[in-house]
GROMACS .gro file of C-alpha atoms in nm:
model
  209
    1UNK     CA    1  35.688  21.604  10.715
    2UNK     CA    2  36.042  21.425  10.704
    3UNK     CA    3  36.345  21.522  10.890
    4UNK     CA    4  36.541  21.768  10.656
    5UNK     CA    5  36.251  21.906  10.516
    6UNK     CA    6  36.276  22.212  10.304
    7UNK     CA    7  35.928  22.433  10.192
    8UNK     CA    8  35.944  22.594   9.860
    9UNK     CA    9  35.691  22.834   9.800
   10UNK     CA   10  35.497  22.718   9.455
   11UNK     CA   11  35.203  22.906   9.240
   12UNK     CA   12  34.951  22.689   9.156
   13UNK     CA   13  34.725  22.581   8.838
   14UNK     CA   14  34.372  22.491   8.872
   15UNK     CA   15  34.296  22.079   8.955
   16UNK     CA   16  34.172  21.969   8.653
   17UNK     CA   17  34.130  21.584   8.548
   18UNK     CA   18  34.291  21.504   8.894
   19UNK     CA   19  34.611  21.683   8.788
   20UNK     CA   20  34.762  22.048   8.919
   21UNK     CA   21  35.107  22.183   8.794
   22UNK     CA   22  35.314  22.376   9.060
   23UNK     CA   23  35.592  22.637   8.974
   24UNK     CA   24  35.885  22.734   9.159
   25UNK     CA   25  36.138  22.998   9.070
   26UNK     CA   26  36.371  22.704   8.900
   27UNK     CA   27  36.008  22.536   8.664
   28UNK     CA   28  35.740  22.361   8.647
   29UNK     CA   29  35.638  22.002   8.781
   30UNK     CA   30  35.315  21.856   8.705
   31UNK     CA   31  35.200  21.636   8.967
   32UNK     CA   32  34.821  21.408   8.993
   33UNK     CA   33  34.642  21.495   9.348
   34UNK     CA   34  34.541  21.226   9.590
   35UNK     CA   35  34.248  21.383   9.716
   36UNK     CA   36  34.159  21.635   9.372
   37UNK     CA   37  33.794  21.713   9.528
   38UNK     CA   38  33.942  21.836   9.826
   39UNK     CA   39  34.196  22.037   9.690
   40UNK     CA   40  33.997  22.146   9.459
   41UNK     CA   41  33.730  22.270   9.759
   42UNK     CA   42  34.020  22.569   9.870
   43UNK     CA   43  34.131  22.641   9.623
   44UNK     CA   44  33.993  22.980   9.457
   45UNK     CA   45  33.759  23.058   9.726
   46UNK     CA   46  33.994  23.339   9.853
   47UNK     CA   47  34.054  23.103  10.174
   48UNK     CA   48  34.459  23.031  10.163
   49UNK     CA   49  34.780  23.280  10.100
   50UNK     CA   50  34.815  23.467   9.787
   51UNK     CA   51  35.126  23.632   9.619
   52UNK     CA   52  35.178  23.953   9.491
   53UNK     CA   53  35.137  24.017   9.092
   54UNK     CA   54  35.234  24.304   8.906
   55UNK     CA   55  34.915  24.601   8.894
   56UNK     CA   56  34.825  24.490   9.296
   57UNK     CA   57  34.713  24.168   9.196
   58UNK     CA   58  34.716  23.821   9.312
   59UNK     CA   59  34.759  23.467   9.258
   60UNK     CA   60  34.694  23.201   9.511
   61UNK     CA   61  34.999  23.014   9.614
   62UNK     CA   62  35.120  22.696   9.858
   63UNK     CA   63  35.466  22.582   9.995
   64UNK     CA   64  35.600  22.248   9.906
   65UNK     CA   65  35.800  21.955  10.023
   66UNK     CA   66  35.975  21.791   9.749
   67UNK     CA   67  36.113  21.521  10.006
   68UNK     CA   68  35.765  21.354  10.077
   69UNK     CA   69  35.589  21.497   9.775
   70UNK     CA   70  35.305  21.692  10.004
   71UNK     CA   71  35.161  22.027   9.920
   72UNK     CA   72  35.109  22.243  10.221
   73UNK     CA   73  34.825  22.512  10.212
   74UNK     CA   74  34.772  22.668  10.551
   75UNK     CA   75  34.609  22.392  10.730
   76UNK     CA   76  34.574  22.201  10.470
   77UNK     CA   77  34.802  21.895  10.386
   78UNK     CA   78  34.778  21.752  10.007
   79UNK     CA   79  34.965  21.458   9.908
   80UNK     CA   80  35.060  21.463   9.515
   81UNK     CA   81  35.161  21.150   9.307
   82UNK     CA   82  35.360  21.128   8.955
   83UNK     CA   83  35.127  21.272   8.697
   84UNK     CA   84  34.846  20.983   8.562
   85UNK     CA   85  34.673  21.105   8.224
   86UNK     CA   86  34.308  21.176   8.317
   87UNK     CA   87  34.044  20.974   8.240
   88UNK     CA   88  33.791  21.237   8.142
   89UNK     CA   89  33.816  21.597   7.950
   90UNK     CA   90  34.030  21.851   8.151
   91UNK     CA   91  33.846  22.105   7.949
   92UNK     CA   92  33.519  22.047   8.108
   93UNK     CA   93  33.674  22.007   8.445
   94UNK     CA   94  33.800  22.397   8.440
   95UNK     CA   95  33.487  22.467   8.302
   96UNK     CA   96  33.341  22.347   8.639
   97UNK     CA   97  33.595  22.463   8.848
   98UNK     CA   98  33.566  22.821   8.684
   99UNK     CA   99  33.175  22.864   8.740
  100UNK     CA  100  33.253  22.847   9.126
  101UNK     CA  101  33.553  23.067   9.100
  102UNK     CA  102  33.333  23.336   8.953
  103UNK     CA  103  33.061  23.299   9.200
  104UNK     CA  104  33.287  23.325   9.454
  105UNK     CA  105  33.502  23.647   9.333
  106UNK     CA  106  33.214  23.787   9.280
  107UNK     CA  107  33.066  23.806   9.634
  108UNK     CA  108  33.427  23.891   9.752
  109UNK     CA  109  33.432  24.210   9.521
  110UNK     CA  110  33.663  24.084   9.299
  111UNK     CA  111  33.776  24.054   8.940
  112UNK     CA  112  33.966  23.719   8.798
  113UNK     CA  113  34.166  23.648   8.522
  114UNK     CA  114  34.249  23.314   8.317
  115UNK     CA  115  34.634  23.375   8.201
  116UNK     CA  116  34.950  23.151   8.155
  117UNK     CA  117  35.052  23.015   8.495
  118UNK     CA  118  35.444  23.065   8.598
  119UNK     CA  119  35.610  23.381   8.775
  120UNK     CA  120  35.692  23.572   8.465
  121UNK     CA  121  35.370  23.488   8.240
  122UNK     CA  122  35.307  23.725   7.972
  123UNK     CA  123  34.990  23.960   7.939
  124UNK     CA  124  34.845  23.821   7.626
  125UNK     CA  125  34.636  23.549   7.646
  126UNK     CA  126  34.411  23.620   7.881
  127UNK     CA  127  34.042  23.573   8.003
  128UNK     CA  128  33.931  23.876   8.267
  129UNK     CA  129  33.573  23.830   8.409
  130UNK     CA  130  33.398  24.057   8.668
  131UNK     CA  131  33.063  24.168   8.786
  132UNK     CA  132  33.062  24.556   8.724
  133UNK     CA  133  32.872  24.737   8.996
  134UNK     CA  134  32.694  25.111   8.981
  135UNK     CA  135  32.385  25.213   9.229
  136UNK     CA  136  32.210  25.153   8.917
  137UNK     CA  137  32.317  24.795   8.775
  138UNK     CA  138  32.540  24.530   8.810
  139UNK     CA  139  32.664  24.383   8.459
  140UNK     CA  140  32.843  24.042   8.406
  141UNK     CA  141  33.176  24.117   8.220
  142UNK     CA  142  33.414  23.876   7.986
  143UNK     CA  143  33.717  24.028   7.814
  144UNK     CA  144  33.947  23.802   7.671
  145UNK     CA  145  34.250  23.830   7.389
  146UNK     CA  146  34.333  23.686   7.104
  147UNK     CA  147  33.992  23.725   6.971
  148UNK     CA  148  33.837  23.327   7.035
  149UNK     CA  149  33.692  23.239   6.646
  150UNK     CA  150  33.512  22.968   6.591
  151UNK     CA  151  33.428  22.853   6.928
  152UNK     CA  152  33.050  22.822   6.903
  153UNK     CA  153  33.074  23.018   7.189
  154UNK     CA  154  33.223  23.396   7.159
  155UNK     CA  155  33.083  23.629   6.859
  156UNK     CA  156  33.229  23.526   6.507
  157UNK     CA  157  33.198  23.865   6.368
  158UNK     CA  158  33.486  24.043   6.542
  159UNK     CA  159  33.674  24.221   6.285
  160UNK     CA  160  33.992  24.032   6.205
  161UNK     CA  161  34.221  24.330   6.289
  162UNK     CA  162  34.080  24.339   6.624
  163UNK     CA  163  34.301  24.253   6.900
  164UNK     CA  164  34.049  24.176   7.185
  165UNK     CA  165  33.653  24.055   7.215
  166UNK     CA  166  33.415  24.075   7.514
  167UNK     CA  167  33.084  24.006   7.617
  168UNK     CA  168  32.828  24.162   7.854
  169UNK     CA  169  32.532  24.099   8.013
  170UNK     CA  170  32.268  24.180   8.367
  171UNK     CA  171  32.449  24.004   8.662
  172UNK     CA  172  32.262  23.696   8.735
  173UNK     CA  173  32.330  23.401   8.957
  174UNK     CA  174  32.351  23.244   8.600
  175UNK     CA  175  32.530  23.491   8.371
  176UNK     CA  176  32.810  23.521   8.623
  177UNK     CA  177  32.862  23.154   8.640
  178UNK     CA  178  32.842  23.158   8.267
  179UNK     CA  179  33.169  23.329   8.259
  180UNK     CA  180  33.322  23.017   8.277
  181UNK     CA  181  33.202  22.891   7.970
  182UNK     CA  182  33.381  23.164   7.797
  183UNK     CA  183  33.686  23.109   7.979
  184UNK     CA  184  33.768  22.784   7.895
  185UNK     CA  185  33.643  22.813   7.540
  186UNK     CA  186  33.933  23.131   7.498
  187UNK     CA  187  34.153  22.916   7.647
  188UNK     CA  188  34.104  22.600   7.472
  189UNK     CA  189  34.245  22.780   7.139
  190UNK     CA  190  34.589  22.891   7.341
  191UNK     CA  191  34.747  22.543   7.254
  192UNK     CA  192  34.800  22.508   7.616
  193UNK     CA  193  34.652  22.228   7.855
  194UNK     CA  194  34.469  22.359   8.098
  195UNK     CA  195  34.747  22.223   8.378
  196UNK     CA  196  34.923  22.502   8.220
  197UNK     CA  197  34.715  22.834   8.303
  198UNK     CA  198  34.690  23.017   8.672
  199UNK     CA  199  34.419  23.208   8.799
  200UNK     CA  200  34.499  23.607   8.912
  201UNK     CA  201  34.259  23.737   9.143
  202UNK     CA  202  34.253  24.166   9.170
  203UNK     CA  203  34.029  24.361   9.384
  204UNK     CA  204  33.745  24.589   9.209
  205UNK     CA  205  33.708  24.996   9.259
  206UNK     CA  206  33.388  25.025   9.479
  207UNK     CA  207  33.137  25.249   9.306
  208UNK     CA  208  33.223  25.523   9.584
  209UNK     CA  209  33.587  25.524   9.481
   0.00000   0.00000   0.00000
């Protein structure tokens, strides 16, 4: 850190082709990471600060030195770099990203959600995924809306009035990683890139509640 040094607290997007936007209550900078595997390591894994959401839920979120460019995540230091086009797809680098986000919400308890990053981002689009628990089951659950057509990936028989789509499925190892397949394929269709969406985190009812 440089003398004169001022922290601005900053949501986050994903990593994804060695890029992460940040946004602060004046916009949004997109910035390329020096070190995108380690970044990419935190975040999601429910291991640095979160801020509030509306409906008690969260979103992961850093402070940030503009003078020396450095993103500051608990004990974690991240220098950032004007933005550099990636050299591979972005798409299949949330994809990845996703898979271990849903692994790991699930064993916290939690539900996540795939929506517009920024302070003020609006409900609709959005990809919620959860494991569902009962004494009786666990269930693998993707909601998302608008209804994805044409992916190769989400049903193509949703009726075109229809608002919203999910799938379901027994909680494997497998199926819950699969959520992020669905994810990205929803998202792909919000002519967004994927520097531009934020993960929410929320908490899930226990079966007792």
């Amino acid at each position: 850190m440089k003398p004169g040094s001022t922290l601005t607290t900053v949501m986050l997007s994903p990593v994804v082709g060695g890029l992460i936007q940040l946004w602060t209550d004046t916009g949004a900078h997109l910035w390329t990471v020096a070190d995108p595997d380690g970044l990419t390591a935190v975040l999601g894994r429910g291991r640095i600060a979160r801020t509030s959401m509306p409906d008690n839920r969260f979103r992961e979120a850093g402070l940030f030195d503009a003078i020396s460019s450095t993103l500051l995540l608990q004990e974690h230091t991240f220098a950032l770099l004007e933005p550099v086009a990636p050299e591979t797809n972005p798409w299949n680098s949330l994809q990845e990203f996703l898979s271990d986000v849903s692994m790991a919400a699930a064993q916290r308890g939690e539900f996540w959600v795939l929506e517009l990053g920024g302070w003020d981002s609006p409900q609709i689009p959005y990809c919620f995924a959860a494991v569902m628990t009962s004494p009786e089951s666990a269930v693998s659950v993707v909601e998302t809306s608008p209804v994805p057509r044409g992916t190769g990936v989400w049903p193509d028989d949703v009726p075109q009035d229809q608002t919203g789509t999910s799938v379901s499925g027994p909680a494997t190892e497998d199926s819950v990683a699969a959520a992020s397949i669905f994810a990205a394929a929803a998202a792909s269709l919000w002519n967004v890139q994927p520097w531009d969406l934020a993960i929410t985190f929320g908490q899930l009812p226990s079966h007792e509640d």
